[in-house]
PDB file of C-alpha atoms and ligand atoms in Angstrom:
ATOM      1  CA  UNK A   1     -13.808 -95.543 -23.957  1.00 54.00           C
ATOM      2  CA  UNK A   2     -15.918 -92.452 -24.087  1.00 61.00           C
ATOM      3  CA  UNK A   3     -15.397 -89.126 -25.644  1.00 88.00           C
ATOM      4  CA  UNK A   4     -12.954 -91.096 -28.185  1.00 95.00           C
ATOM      5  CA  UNK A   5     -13.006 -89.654 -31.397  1.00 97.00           C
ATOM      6  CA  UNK A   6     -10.167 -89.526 -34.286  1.00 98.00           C
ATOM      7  CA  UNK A   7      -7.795 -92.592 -33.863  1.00 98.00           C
ATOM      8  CA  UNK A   8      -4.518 -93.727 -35.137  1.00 98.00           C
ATOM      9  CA  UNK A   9      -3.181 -96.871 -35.051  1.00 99.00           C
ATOM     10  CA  UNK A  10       0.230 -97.486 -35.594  1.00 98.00           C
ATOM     11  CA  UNK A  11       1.518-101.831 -36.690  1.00 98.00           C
ATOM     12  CA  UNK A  12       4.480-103.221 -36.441  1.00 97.00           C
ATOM     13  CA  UNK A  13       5.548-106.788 -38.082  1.00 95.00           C
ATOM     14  CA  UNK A  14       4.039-108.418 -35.114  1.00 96.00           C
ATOM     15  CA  UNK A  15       0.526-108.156 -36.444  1.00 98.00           C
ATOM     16  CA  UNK A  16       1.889-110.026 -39.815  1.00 97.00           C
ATOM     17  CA  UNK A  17       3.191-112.802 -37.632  1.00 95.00           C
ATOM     18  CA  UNK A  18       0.413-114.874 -37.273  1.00 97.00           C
ATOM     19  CA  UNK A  19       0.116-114.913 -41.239  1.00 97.00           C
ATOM     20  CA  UNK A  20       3.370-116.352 -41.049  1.00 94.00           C
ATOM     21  CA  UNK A  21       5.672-113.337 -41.674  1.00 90.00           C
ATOM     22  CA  UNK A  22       8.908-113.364 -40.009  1.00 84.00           C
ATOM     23  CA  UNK A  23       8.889-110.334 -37.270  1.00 85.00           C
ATOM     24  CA  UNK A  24      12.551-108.403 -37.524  1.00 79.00           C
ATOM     25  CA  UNK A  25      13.808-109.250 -34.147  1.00 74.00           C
ATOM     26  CA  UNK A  26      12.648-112.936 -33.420  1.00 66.00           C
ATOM     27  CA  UNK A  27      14.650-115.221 -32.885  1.00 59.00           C
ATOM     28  CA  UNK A  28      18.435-114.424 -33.367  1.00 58.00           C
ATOM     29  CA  UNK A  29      17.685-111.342 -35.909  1.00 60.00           C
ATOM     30  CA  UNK A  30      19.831-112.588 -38.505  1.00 58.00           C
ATOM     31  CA  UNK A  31      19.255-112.780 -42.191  1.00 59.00           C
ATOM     32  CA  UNK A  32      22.336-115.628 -44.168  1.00 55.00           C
ATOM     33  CA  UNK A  33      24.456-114.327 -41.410  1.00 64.00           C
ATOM     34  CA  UNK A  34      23.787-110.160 -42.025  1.00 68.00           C
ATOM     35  CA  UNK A  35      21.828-108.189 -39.209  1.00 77.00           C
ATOM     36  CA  UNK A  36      18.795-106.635 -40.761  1.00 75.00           C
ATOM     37  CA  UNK A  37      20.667-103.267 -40.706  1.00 73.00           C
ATOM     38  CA  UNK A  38      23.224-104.714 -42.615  1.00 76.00           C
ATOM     39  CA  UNK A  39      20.830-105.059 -45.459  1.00 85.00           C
ATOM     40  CA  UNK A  40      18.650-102.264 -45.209  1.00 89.00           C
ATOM     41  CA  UNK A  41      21.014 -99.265 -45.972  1.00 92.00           C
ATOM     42  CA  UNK A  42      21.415 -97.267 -48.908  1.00 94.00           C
ATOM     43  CA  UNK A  43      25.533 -98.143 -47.620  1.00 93.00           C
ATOM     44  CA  UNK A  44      24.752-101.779 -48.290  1.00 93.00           C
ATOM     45  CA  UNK A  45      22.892-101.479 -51.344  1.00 94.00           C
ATOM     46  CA  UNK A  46      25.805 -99.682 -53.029  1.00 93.00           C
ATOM     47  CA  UNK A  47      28.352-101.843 -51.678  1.00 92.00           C
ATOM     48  CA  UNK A  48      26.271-105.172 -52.792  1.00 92.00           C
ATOM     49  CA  UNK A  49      23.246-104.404 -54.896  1.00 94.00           C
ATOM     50  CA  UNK A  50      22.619-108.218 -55.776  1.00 95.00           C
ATOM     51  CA  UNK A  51      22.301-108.924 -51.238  1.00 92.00           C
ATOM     52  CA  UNK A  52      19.946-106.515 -50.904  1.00 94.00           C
ATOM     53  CA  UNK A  53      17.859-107.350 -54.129  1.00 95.00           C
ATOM     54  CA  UNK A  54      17.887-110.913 -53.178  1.00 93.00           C
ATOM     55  CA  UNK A  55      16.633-110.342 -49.362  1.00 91.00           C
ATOM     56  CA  UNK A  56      13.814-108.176 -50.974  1.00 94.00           C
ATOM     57  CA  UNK A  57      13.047-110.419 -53.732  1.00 96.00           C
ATOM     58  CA  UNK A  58      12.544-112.976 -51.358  1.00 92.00           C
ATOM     59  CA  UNK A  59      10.222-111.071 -48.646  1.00 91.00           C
ATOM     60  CA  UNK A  60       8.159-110.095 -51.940  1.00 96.00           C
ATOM     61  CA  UNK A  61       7.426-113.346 -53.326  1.00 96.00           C
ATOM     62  CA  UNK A  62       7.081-115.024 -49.330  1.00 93.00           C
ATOM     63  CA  UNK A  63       4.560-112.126 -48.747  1.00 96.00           C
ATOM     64  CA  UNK A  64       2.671-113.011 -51.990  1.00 97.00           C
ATOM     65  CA  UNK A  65       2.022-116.681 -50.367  1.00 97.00           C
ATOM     66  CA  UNK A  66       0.619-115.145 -47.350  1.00 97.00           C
ATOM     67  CA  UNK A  67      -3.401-113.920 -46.644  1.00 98.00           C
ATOM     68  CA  UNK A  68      -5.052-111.305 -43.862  1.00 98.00           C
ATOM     69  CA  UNK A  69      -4.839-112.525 -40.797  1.00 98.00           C
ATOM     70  CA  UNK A  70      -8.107-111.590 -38.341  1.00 98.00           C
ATOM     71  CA  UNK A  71      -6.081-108.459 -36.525  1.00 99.00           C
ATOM     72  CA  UNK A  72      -6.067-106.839 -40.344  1.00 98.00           C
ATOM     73  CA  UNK A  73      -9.359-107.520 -40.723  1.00 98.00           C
ATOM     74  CA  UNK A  74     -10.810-106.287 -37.605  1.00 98.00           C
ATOM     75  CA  UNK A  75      -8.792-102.781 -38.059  1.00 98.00           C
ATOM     76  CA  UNK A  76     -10.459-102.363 -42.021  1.00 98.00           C
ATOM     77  CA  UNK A  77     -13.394-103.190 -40.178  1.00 98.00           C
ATOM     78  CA  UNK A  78     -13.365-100.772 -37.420  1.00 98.00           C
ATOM     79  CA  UNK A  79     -12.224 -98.452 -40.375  1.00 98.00           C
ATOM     80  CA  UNK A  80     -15.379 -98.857 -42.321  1.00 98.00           C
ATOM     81  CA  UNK A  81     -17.314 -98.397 -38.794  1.00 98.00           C
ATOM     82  CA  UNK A  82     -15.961 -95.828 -37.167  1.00 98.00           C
ATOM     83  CA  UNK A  83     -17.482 -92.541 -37.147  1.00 96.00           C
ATOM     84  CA  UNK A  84     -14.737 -89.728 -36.327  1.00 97.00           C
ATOM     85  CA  UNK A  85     -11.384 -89.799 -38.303  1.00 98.00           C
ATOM     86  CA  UNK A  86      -9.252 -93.121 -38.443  1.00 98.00           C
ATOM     87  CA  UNK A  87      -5.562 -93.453 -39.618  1.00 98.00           C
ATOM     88  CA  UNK A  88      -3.547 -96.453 -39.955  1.00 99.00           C
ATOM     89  CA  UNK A  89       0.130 -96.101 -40.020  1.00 99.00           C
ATOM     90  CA  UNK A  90       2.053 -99.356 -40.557  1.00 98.00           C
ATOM     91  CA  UNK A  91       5.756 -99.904 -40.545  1.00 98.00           C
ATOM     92  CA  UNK A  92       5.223-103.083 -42.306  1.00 97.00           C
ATOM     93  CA  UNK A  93       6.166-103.172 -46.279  1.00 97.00           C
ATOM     94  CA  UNK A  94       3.598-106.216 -46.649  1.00 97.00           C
ATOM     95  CA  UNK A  95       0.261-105.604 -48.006  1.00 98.00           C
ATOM     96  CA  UNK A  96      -1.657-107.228 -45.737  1.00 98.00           C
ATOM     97  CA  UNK A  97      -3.602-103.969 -44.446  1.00 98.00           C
ATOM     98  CA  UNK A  98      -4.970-103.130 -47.695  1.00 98.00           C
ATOM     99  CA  UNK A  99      -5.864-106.695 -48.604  1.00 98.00           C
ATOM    100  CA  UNK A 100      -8.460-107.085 -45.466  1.00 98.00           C
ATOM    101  CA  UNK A 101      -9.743-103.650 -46.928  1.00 98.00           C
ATOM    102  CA  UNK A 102      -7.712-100.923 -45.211  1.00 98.00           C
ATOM    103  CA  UNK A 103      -8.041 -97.748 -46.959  1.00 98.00           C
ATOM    104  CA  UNK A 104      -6.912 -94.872 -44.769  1.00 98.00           C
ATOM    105  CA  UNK A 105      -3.454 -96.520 -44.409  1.00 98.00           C
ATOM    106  CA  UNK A 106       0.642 -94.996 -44.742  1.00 98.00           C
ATOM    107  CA  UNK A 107       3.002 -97.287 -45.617  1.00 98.00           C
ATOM    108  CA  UNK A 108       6.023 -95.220 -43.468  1.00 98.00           C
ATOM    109  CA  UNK A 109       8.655 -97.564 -44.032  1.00 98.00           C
ATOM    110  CA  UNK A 110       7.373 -98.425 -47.790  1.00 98.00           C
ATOM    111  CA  UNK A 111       6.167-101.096 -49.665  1.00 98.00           C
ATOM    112  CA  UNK A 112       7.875-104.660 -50.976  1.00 97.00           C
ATOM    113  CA  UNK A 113       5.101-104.260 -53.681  1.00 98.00           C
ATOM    114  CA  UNK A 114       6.455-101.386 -55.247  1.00 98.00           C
ATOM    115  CA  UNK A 115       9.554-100.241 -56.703  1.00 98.00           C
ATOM    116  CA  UNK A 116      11.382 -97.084 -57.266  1.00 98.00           C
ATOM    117  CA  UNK A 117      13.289 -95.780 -60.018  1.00 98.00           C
ATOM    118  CA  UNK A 118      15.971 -93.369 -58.549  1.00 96.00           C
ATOM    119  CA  UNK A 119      16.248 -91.736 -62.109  1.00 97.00           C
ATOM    120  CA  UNK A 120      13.397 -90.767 -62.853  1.00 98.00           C
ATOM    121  CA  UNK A 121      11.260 -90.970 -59.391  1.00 97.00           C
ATOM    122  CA  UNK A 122       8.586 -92.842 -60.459  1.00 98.00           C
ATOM    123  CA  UNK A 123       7.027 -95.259 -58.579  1.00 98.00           C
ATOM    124  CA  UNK A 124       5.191 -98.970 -60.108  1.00 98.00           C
ATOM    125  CA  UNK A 125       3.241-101.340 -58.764  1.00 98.00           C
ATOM    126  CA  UNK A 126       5.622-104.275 -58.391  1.00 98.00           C
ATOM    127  CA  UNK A 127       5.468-108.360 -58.367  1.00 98.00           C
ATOM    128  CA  UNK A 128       8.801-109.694 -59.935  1.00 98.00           C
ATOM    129  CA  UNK A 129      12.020-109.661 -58.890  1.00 98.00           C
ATOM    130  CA  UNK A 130      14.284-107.138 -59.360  1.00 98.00           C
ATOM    131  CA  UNK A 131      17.730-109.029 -59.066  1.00 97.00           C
ATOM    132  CA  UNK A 132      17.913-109.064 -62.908  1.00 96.00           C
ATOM    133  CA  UNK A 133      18.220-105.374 -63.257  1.00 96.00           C
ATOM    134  CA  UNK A 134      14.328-104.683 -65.279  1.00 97.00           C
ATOM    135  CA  UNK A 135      14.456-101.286 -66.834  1.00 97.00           C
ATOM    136  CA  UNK A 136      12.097 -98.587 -65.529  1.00 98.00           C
ATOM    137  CA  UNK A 137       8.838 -98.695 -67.124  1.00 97.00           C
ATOM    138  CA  UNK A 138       8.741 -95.269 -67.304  1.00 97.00           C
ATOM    139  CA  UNK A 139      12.301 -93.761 -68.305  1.00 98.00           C
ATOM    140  CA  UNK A 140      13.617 -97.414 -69.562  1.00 97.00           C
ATOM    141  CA  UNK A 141      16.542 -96.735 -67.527  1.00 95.00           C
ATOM    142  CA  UNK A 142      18.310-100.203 -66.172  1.00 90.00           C
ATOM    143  CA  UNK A 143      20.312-100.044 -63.062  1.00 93.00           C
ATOM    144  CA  UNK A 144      17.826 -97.451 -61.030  1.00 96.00           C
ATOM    145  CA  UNK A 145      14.891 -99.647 -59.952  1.00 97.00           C
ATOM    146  CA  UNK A 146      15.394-100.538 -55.892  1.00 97.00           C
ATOM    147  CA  UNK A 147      12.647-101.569 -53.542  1.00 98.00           C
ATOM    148  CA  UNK A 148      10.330 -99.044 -52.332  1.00 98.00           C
ATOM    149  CA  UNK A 149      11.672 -99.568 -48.859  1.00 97.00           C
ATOM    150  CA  UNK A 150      12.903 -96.841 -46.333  1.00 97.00           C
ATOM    151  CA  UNK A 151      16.464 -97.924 -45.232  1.00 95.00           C
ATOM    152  CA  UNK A 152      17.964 -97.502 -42.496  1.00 91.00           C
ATOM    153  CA  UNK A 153      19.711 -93.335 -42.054  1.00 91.00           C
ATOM    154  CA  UNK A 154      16.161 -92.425 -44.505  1.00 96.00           C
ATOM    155  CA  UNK A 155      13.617 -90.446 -43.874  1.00 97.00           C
ATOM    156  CA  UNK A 156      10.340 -92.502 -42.883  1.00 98.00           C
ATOM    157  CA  UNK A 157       7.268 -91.378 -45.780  1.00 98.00           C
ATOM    158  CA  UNK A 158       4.459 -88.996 -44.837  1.00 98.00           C
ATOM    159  CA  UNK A 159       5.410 -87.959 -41.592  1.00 98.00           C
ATOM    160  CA  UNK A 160       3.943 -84.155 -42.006  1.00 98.00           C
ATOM    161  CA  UNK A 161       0.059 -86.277 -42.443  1.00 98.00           C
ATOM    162  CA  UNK A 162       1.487 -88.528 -39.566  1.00 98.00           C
ATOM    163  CA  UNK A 163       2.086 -86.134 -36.919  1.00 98.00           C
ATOM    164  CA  UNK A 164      -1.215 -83.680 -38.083  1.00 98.00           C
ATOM    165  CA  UNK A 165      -2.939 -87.433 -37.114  1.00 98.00           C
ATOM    166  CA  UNK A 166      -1.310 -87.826 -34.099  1.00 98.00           C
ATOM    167  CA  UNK A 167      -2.123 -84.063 -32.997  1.00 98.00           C
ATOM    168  CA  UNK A 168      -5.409 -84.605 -33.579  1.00 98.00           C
ATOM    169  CA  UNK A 169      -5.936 -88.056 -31.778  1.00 98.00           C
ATOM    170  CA  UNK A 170      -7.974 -88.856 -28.774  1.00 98.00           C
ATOM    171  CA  UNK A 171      -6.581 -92.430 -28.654  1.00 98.00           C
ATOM    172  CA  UNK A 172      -3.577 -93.395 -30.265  1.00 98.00           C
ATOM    173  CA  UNK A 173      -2.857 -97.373 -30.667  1.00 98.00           C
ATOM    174  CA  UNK A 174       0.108 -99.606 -31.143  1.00 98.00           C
ATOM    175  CA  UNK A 175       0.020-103.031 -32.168  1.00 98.00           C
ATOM    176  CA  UNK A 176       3.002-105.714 -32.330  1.00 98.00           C
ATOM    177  CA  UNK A 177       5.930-103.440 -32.782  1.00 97.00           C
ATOM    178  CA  UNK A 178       8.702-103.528 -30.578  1.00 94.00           C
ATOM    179  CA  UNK A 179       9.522-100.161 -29.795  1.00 93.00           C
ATOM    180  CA  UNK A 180      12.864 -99.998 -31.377  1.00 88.00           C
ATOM    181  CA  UNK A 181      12.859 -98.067 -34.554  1.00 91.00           C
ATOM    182  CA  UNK A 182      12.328 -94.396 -34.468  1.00 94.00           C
ATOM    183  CA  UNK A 183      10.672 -92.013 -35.735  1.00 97.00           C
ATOM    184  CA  UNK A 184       7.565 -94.631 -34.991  1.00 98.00           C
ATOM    185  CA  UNK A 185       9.007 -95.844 -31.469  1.00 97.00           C
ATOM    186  CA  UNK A 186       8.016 -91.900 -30.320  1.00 98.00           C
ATOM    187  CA  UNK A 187       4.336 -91.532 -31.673  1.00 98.00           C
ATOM    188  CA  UNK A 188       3.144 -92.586 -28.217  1.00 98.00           C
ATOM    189  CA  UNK A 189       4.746 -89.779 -26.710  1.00 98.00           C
ATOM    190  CA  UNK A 190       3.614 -87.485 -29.486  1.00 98.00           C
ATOM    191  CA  UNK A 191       0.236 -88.594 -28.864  1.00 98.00           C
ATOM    192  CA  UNK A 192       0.523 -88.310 -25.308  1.00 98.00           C
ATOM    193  CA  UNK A 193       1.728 -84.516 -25.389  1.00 98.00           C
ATOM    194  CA  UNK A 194      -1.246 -83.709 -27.403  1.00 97.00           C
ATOM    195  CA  UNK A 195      -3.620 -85.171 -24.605  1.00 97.00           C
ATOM    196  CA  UNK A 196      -4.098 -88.464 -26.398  1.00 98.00           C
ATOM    197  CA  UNK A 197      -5.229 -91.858 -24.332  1.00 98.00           C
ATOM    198  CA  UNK A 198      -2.632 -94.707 -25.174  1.00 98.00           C
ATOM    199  CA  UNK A 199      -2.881 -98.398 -25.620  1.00 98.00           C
ATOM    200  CA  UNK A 200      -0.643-101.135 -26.636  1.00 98.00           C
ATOM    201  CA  UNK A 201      -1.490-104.342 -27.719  1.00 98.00           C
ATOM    202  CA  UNK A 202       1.582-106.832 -27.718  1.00 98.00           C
ATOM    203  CA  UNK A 203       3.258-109.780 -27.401  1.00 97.00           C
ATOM    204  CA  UNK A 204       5.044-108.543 -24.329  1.00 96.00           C
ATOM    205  CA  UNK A 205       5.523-105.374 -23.529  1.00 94.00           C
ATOM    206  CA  UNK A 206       7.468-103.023 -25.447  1.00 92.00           C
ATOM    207  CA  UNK A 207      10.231-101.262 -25.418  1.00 89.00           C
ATOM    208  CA  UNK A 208       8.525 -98.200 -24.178  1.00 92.00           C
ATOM    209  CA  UNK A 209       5.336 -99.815 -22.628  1.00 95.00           C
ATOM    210  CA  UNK A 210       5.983 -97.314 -19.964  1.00 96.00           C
ATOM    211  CA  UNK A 211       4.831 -94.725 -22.158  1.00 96.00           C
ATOM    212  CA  UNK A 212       1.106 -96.142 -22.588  1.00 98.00           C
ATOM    213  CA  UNK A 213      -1.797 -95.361 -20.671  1.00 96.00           C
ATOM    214  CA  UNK A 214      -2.680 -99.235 -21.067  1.00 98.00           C
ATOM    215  CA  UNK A 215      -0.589-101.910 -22.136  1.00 98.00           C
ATOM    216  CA  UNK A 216      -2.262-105.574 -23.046  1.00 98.00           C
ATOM    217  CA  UNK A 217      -0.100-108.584 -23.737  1.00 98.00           C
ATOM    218  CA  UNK A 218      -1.082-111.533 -26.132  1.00 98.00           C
ATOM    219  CA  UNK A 219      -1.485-112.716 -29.745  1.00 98.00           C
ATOM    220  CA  UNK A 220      -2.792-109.596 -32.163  1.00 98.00           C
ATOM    221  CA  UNK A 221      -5.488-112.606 -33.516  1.00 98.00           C
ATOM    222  CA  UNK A 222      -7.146-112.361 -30.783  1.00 98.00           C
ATOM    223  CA  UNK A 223      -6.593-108.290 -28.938  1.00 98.00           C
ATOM    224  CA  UNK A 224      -7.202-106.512 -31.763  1.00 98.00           C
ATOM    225  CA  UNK A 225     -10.958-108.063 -32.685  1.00 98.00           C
ATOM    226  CA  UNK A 226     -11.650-107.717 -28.996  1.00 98.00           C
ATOM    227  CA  UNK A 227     -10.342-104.243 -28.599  1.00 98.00           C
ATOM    228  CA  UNK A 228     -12.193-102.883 -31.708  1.00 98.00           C
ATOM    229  CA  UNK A 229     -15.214-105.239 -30.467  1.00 98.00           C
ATOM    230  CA  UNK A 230     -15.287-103.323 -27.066  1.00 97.00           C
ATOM    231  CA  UNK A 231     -14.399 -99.890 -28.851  1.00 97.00           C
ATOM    232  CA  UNK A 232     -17.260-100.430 -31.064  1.00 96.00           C
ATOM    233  CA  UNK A 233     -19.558-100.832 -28.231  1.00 93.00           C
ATOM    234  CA  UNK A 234     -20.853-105.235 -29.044  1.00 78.00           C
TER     235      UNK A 234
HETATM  236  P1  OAD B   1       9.951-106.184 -34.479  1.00 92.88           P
HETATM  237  O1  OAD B   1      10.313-107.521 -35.045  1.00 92.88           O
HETATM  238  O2  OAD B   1      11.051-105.354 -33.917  1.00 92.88           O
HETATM  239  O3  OAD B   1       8.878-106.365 -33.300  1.00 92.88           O
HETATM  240  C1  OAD B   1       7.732-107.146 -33.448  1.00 92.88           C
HETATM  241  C2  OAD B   1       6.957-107.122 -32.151  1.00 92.88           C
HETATM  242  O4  OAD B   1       5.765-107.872 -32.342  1.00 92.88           O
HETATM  243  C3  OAD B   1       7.672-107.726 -30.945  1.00 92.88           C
HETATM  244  O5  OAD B   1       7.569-106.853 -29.813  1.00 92.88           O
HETATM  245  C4  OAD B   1       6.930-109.026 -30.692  1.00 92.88           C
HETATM  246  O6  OAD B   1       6.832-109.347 -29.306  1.00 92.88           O
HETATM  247  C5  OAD B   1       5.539-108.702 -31.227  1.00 92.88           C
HETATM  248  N1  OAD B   1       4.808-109.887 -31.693  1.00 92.88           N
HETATM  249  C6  OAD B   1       5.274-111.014 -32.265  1.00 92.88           C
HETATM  250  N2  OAD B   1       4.272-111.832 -32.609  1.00 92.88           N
HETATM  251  C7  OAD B   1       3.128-111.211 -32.257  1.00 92.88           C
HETATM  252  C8  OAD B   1       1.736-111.547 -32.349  1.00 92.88           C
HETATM  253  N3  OAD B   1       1.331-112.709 -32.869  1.00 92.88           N
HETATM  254  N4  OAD B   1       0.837-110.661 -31.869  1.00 92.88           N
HETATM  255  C9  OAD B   1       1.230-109.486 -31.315  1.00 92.88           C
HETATM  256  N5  OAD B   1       2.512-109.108 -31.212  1.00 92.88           N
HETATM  257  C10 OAD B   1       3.460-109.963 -31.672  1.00 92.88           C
HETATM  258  O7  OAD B   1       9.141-105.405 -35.618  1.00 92.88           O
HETATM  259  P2  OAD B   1       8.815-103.843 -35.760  1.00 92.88           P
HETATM  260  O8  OAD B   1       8.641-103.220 -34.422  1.00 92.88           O
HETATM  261  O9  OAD B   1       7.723-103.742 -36.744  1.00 92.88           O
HETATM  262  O10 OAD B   1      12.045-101.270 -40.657  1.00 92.88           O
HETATM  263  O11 OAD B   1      10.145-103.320 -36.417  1.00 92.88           O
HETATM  264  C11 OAD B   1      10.232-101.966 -36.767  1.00 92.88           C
HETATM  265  C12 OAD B   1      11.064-101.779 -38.009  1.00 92.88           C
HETATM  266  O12 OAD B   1      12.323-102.396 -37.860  1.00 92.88           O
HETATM  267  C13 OAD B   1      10.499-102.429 -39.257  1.00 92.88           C
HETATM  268  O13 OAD B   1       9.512-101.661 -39.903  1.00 92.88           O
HETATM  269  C14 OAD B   1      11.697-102.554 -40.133  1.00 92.88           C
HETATM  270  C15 OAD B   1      12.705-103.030 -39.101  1.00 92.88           C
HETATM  271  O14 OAD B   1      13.999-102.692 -39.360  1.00 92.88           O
HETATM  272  C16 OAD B   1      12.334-101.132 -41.969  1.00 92.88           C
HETATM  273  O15 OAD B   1      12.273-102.055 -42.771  1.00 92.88           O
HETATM  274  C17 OAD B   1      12.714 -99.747 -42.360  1.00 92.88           C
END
């Protein structure tokens, strides 16, 4: 991997999985009956505030229970190592990245440990559930606290810093996401117009796997300490 210099790597849920948090599209994708973008639209929170509070809730305190798995660990390692620029971009609203030590890291999609007050736009650091309506710490407000979590028809956070990254990449890398949500599912193609080498390390290949200079199948456990291993030069 020579002449590799700034990096981005972009997660998806499948590098949670192996600490035992539930991808999105496993299995038969449903949550008590409702498809995952039944719940997480600003359409559904209106129409049933208490659902969407309760899926959240739950995520929160089941993400809580969980620890950094070694695919975490080895990309706040490679982090801490690497000498050119290094941006992680993770779909995922646990916190798993920034408890292996992740520090160059956007949340795009949000974060279950935070939540928003739609009155007065604060954000808090956030632990409890929020099914019993909590006022705002900051405006006291009840009612106008919902999870920091992009929904489904909103716009992804930070995208500007995102695609400045992605211009600037010499490899760009995606690990255990599907492929199906845009604006993420076209950062390899971004990347790629900008002259970028691609890799994917998966489960199976993605949706667009086509896209990627090099595609690797398997558990993220065990590709992504032996990518950043071999990218590190041990
Ligand atoms: P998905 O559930 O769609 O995809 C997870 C991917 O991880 C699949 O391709 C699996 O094959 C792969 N996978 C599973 N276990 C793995 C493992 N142990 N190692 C490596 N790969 C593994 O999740 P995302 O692509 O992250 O959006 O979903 C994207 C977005 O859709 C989420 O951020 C969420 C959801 O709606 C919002 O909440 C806004």
């Amino acid at each position: 991997m020579g002449n590799i210099r700034n990096i981005v790597v972009l997660t998806g849920a499948g590098i949670s999985a192996e600490s035992g948090i539930q991808t999105f599209r496993a299995s038969d994708g449903l949550w008590e009956d409702h498809r995952i973008e039944d719940v997480a639209t600003p359409e559904a929170y209106q129409r049933d505030p208490d659902m969407v509070h309760r899926f959240y809730d739950a995520r929160r305190a089941a993400v809580q229970t969980k620890s950094p798995n070694a695919a975490h660990e080895a990309l706040a390692y490679l982090e801490g190592a690497w000498p050119g620029e290094f941006l992680l971009v993770t779909q995922n609203v646990d916190d798993l990245h920034e408890r292996a030590g992740s520090k160059q890291l956007i949340h795009m999609h949000g974060e279950l440990a935070q939540a928003w007050c739609t009155l007065c736009d604060q954000r808090h650091p956030w632990a409890t559930p929020l099914i019993d309506y909590p006022p705002c710490p900051s405006c006291a407000s009840p009612y106008s606290l919902r999870p920091d979590i992009v929904w489904f028809g909103e716009m992804p956070y930070r995208m500007d810093e995102i695609y400045d990254a992605l211009a600037r990449c010499d490899l760009f890398v995606s690990i255990g996401t599907s492929g199906n949500v845009y604006p993420a599912a076209g950062f390899v193609r971004e990347a790629r117009s900008h002259g970028a080498r691609t890799l994917e390390l998966n489960m199976e290949p993605s949706e667009g796997s086509a896209w990627f200079t090099e595609s690797r199948q398997g558990p993220a456990t065990q590709l992504v300490p032996q990518w950043v291993h071999q990218i590190l030069g041990f």
